């Protein structure tokens, strides 16, 4: 493994709606979408530039992977580095994202904003980060 990558994977009660919402609001594009054996989404891979996230529908036989709607709080989020934070933020606000943290500077000299998606998953977007240190 000379070049490992971290790819978040999430579960949604309504994965088709999540794919649509993540595209309209945050700009993700579906690269692969495979239906589940009992309906819903078995597997989807979404991209935003070089960023990748995977998602699927909640499955009854997997109680360890739930939608954020099933939980009292989330304990993690997805962080995505974008080129133009202000434009990304303005698009997210215009399309209905629930903003948790307005764009702000962080100690590393970059800027970040945070938002919940349609099922309460936490997303953070930032610019000015070097991810290949």
Coordinates of N, CA and C in Angstrom, one line a residue:
X1 N 0.8 -1.2 0.0 CA 0.0 0.0 0.0 C 0.9 1.2 0.0
X2 N 1.3 1.6 -1.1 CA 2.2 2.8 -1.2 C 1.4 4.1 -1.3
X3 N 0.1 4.0 -1.6 CA -0.7 5.3 -1.7 C -2.1 5.0 -1.1
X4 N -2.2 4.9 0.2 CA -3.5 4.6 0.8 C -4.4 5.8 0.7
X5 N -5.7 5.6 0.7 CA -6.7 6.6 0.7 C -7.8 6.3 1.8
X6 N -8.3 7.3 2.4 CA -9.4 7.1 3.3 C -10.7 7.5 2.6
X7 N -11.7 6.6 2.6 CA -12.9 6.9 2.0 C -14.1 6.7 3.0
X8 N -14.7 7.7 3.4 CA -15.8 7.6 4.3 C -17.0 6.8 3.7
X9 N -17.7 6.0 4.6 CA -18.9 5.3 4.1 C -20.0 5.6 5.1
X10 N -21.2 5.9 4.6 CA -22.3 6.3 5.4 C -23.6 5.5 5.0
X11 N -24.5 5.5 6.0 CA -25.8 4.8 5.7 C -26.9 5.9 5.8
X12 N -27.9 5.7 5.0 CA -29.1 6.6 4.9 C -30.4 5.8 4.9
X13 N -31.4 6.3 5.6 CA -32.7 5.7 5.5 C -33.2 5.8 4.1
X14 N -33.0 7.0 3.5 CA -33.4 7.2 2.1 C -32.2 7.5 1.2
X15 N -31.4 6.5 0.9 CA -30.2 6.7 0.1 C -30.4 7.3 -1.2
X16 N -31.4 7.0 -2.0 CA -31.6 7.7 -3.3 C -31.8 9.2 -3.1
X17 N -32.6 9.6 -2.0 CA -32.8 11.0 -1.7 C -31.4 11.6 -1.3
X18 N -30.6 10.9 -0.5 CA -29.3 11.4 -0.1 C -28.4 11.7 -1.3
X19 N -28.4 10.8 -2.2 CA -27.6 10.9 -3.4 C -28.0 12.2 -4.2
X20 N -29.3 12.4 -4.4 CA -29.8 13.5 -5.0 C -29.4 14.8 -4.3
X21 N -29.7 14.8 -2.9 CA -29.4 16.0 -2.1 C -27.9 16.3 -2.1
X22 N -27.1 15.3 -1.9 CA -25.6 15.6 -1.9 C -25.1 16.2 -3.2
X23 N -25.8 15.8 -4.3 CA -25.4 16.4 -5.6 C -25.9 17.8 -5.7
X24 N -27.1 18.1 -5.4 CA -27.7 19.4 -5.5 C -27.1 20.4 -4.6
X25 N -26.8 20.0 -3.3 CA -26.4 20.9 -2.3 C -24.9 21.0 -2.2
X26 N -24.2 19.9 -2.2 CA -22.7 19.9 -2.0 C -21.9 19.7 -3.3
X27 N -22.6 19.3 -4.4 CA -21.9 19.1 -5.7 C -21.4 17.8 -6.0
X28 N -21.7 16.8 -5.2 CA -21.2 15.4 -5.4 C -21.9 14.8 -6.6
X29 N -21.2 14.0 -7.4 CA -21.7 13.3 -8.6 C -21.6 11.8 -8.3
X30 N -22.7 11.1 -8.7 CA -22.6 9.6 -8.5 C -21.7 9.0 -9.6
X31 N -20.7 8.2 -9.2 CA -19.8 7.5 -10.1 C -20.3 6.1 -10.3
X32 N -20.8 5.5 -9.2 CA -21.4 4.1 -9.3 C -22.6 4.1 -8.4
X33 N -23.7 3.5 -8.9 CA -24.9 3.3 -8.0 C -25.4 1.9 -8.3
X34 N -25.5 1.0 -7.3 CA -25.9 -0.4 -7.4 C -27.1 -0.5 -6.5
X35 N -28.3 -1.0 -7.1 CA -29.4 -1.2 -6.3 C -29.2 -2.3 -5.2
X36 N -29.9 -2.2 -4.1 CA -29.8 -3.2 -3.1 C -30.6 -4.4 -3.4
X37 N -30.3 -5.6 -2.8 CA -31.1 -6.8 -3.1 C -32.5 -6.7 -2.7
X38 N -32.9 -5.9 -1.7 CA -34.2 -5.7 -1.2 C -34.7 -4.3 -1.4
X39 N -34.3 -3.6 -2.5 CA -34.6 -2.2 -2.7 C -33.6 -1.3 -2.1
X40 N -33.8 0.0 -2.3 CA -32.9 1.0 -1.8 C -31.6 0.9 -2.6
X41 N -30.5 1.4 -2.0 CA -29.2 1.4 -2.6 C -28.3 0.4 -1.9
X42 N -27.7 -0.5 -2.6 CA -26.8 -1.5 -2.1 C -25.4 -0.8 -1.9
X43 N -25.0 0.0 -2.9 CA -23.7 0.6 -2.9 C -23.7 1.8 -3.8
X44 N -23.2 2.9 -3.4 CA -23.0 4.1 -4.3 C -21.7 4.7 -3.9
X45 N -21.0 5.2 -5.0 CA -19.8 5.9 -4.8 C -20.0 7.3 -5.5
X46 N -19.8 8.3 -4.7 CA -20.0 9.7 -5.1 C -18.6 10.4 -5.1
X47 N -18.4 11.3 -6.1 CA -17.2 12.1 -6.2 C -17.4 13.6 -6.2
X48 N -16.5 14.3 -5.7 CA -16.4 15.8 -5.8 C -15.0 16.1 -6.1
X49 N -14.6 16.3 -7.4 CA -13.2 16.4 -7.7 C -12.5 15.1 -7.4
X50 N -11.5 15.1 -6.6 CA -10.8 13.9 -6.2 C -11.3 13.3 -4.9
X51 N -12.3 13.9 -4.3 CA -12.9 13.4 -3.0 C -13.9 12.3 -3.4
X52 N -13.9 11.3 -2.6 CA -14.8 10.1 -2.8 C -15.5 9.8 -1.4
X53 N -16.8 9.5 -1.5 CA -17.5 9.1 -0.4 C -18.4 7.9 -0.9
X54 N -18.6 6.9 0.0 CA -19.5 5.8 -0.4 C -20.7 5.9 0.5
X55 N -21.8 5.4 0.0 CA -23.0 5.3 0.9 C -23.9 4.2 0.4
X56 N -24.9 3.8 1.3 CA -25.8 2.8 1.0 C -27.1 3.0 1.9
X57 N -28.1 2.3 1.6 CA -29.3 2.3 2.4 C -29.0 1.5 3.7
X58 N -29.7 1.9 4.8 CA -29.7 1.2 6.0 C -30.2 -0.2 5.8
X59 N -29.5 -1.2 6.4 CA -29.9 -2.6 6.2 C -30.2 -3.2 7.5
X60 N -31.3 -4.0 7.6 CA -31.8 -4.6 8.8 C -30.8 -5.5 9.5
X61 N -30.0 -6.2 8.7 CA -29.0 -7.1 9.2 C -27.7 -6.5 9.6
X62 N -27.6 -5.1 9.6 CA -26.4 -4.4 9.9 C -26.7 -3.3 11.0
X63 N -27.0 -3.7 12.2 CA -27.3 -2.7 13.2 C -26.2 -1.8 13.6
X64 N -25.0 -2.1 13.2 CA -23.8 -1.3 13.5 C -23.6 -0.2 12.6
X65 N -24.4 -0.1 11.5 CA -24.3 1.0 10.5 C -25.7 1.6 10.4
X66 N -25.9 2.8 10.9 CA -27.2 3.4 11.0 C -27.2 4.8 10.3
X67 N -28.3 5.3 10.0 CA -28.5 6.6 9.6 C -28.3 7.5 10.8
X68 N -27.9 8.7 10.6 CA -27.8 9.7 11.7 C -29.2 9.9 12.3
X69 N -30.2 9.8 11.5 CA -31.6 9.9 12.1 C -31.9 9.0 13.2
X70 N -31.2 7.8 13.2 CA -31.5 6.8 14.2 C -30.7 7.0 15.5
X71 N -29.9 8.0 15.5 CA -29.0 8.2 16.6 C -29.3 9.5 17.4
X72 N -28.9 9.5 18.7 CA -29.1 10.7 19.5 C -28.2 11.9 19.1
X73 N -27.0 11.5 18.5 CA -26.0 12.4 18.1 C -25.0 11.7 17.1
X74 N -24.3 12.4 16.4 CA -23.2 11.8 15.5 C -21.9 12.0 16.2
X75 N -21.0 11.0 16.0 CA -19.7 11.1 16.7 C -18.6 11.4 15.7
X76 N -18.9 11.5 14.5 CA -17.9 11.8 13.5 C -18.6 12.6 12.3
X77 N -17.7 13.1 11.4 CA -18.2 13.8 10.2 C -17.3 13.5 9.1
X78 N -17.7 14.0 7.9 CA -16.9 13.9 6.7 C -16.3 15.2 6.4
X79 N -14.9 15.3 6.2 CA -14.3 16.5 5.9 C -13.8 16.5 4.4
X80 N -14.2 17.5 3.7 CA -13.8 17.6 2.3 C -13.1 18.9 2.0
X81 N -11.9 18.8 1.4 CA -11.2 20.0 1.0 C -11.7 20.5 -0.4
X82 N -12.1 21.7 -0.5 CA -12.6 22.3 -1.7 C -11.7 23.5 -2.1
X83 N -11.7 23.9 -3.4 CA -10.9 24.9 -3.9 C -11.5 26.3 -3.5
X84 N -12.8 26.5 -3.6 CA -13.4 27.8 -3.3 C -14.4 27.7 -2.2
X85 N -14.0 27.9 -1.0 CA -14.9 27.7 0.1 C -16.1 28.6 0.1
X86 N -15.9 29.8 -0.2 CA -17.0 30.8 -0.3 C -18.1 30.4 -1.3
X87 N -17.7 30.0 -2.5 CA -18.6 29.6 -3.5 C -19.4 28.3 -3.0
X88 N -18.6 27.4 -2.5 CA -19.2 26.1 -2.0 C -20.2 26.4 -0.9
X89 N -19.9 27.2 0.1 CA -20.7 27.6 1.2 C -22.0 28.3 0.6
X90 N -21.8 29.2 -0.3 CA -23.0 30.0 -0.8 C -24.0 29.0 -1.5
X91 N -23.4 28.0 -2.2 CA -24.3 27.1 -2.9 C -25.0 26.2 -1.9
X92 N -24.3 25.8 -0.8 CA -25.0 25.0 0.2 C -26.1 25.7 0.9
X93 N -25.8 27.0 1.2 CA -26.9 27.8 1.9 C -28.0 28.0 1.0
X94 N -27.8 28.3 -0.3 CA -28.9 28.6 -1.2 C -29.7 27.4 -1.5
X95 N -29.2 26.2 -1.3 CA -29.9 25.0 -1.6 C -30.4 24.3 -0.3
X96 N -30.3 24.9 0.8 CA -31.0 24.5 2.0 C -30.2 23.7 3.0
X97 N -28.9 23.7 2.9 CA -28.1 23.0 4.0 C -28.3 23.7 5.3
X98 N -28.3 22.9 6.4 CA -28.4 23.4 7.7 C -27.0 23.7 8.2
X99 N -26.6 24.9 8.2 CA -25.2 25.3 8.6 C -25.0 25.2 10.1
X100 N -24.0 24.5 10.5 CA -23.7 24.4 11.9 C -22.7 25.4 12.4
X101 N -21.6 25.6 11.5 CA -20.6 26.5 11.8 C -20.4 27.3 10.5
X102 N -20.5 28.6 10.7 CA -20.3 29.6 9.5 C -18.8 29.5 9.1
X103 N -18.4 29.9 7.9 CA -17.0 29.9 7.5 C -16.2 30.6 8.6
X104 N -15.1 30.0 9.0 CA -14.2 30.6 10.0 C -12.8 30.1 9.8
X105 N -11.8 30.9 10.2 CA -10.4 30.5 10.1 C -10.1 29.5 11.2
X106 N -9.3 28.6 10.9 CA -8.8 27.6 11.9 C -7.3 27.8 12.1
X107 N -6.7 27.3 13.2 CA -5.3 27.5 13.5 C -4.3 27.2 12.4
X108 N -4.6 26.3 11.5 CA -3.7 25.9 10.4 C -3.6 27.0 9.3
X109 N -4.4 28.0 9.4 CA -4.4 29.1 8.4 C -5.5 28.9 7.3
X110 N -6.2 27.8 7.4 CA -7.3 27.5 6.5 C -8.6 28.0 7.0
X111 N -9.6 27.8 6.2 CA -11.0 28.2 6.6 C -11.9 27.0 6.4
X112 N -12.9 26.9 7.3 CA -13.8 25.8 7.3 C -15.2 26.2 7.6
X113 N -16.2 25.5 7.1 CA -17.6 25.6 7.5 C -18.1 24.2 7.7
X114 N -19.2 24.1 8.5 CA -19.8 22.8 8.8 C -21.3 22.8 8.6
X115 N -21.9 21.7 8.1 CA -23.3 21.6 7.8 C -23.8 20.2 8.0
X116 N -25.1 20.1 8.4 CA -25.8 18.8 8.4 C -26.4 18.6 7.1
X117 N -26.5 17.3 6.7 CA -27.2 17.0 5.4 C -28.6 16.6 5.8
X118 N -29.4 16.1 4.8 CA -30.8 15.9 5.0 C -31.1 14.9 6.1
X119 N -30.2 14.0 6.4 CA -30.5 13.0 7.5 C -29.6 13.2 8.7
X120 N -29.0 14.4 8.8 CA -28.2 14.7 10.0 C -26.8 14.2 10.1
X121 N -26.2 13.8 8.9 CA -24.8 13.5 8.9 C -24.1 14.8 8.9
X122 N -22.9 14.9 9.6 CA -22.2 16.1 9.7 C -21.1 16.2 8.6
X123 N -21.1 17.3 7.9 CA -20.1 17.5 6.8 C -19.3 18.8 7.1
X124 N -18.0 18.8 6.9 CA -17.2 19.9 7.0 C -16.5 20.1 5.7
X125 N -16.4 21.4 5.3 CA -15.7 21.7 4.0 C -14.7 22.8 4.4
X126 N -13.5 22.7 3.8 CA -12.4 23.6 4.1 C -11.5 23.9 2.9
X127 N -10.8 25.0 2.9 CA -9.9 25.3 1.9 C -8.5 25.6 2.5
X128 N -7.5 25.7 1.7 CA -6.2 26.0 2.3 C -5.5 24.9 3.0
X129 N -6.0 23.7 2.9 CA -5.3 22.5 3.6 C -4.4 21.8 2.6
X130 N -3.3 21.4 3.1 CA -2.4 20.5 2.4 C -2.7 19.1 2.8
X131 N -3.3 18.3 2.0 CA -3.7 16.9 2.4 C -2.6 15.9 2.1
X132 N -1.6 16.3 1.4 CA -0.5 15.4 1.0 C 0.8 15.7 1.8
X133 N 0.7 16.1 3.0 CA 1.9 16.4 3.8 C 2.7 15.2 4.1

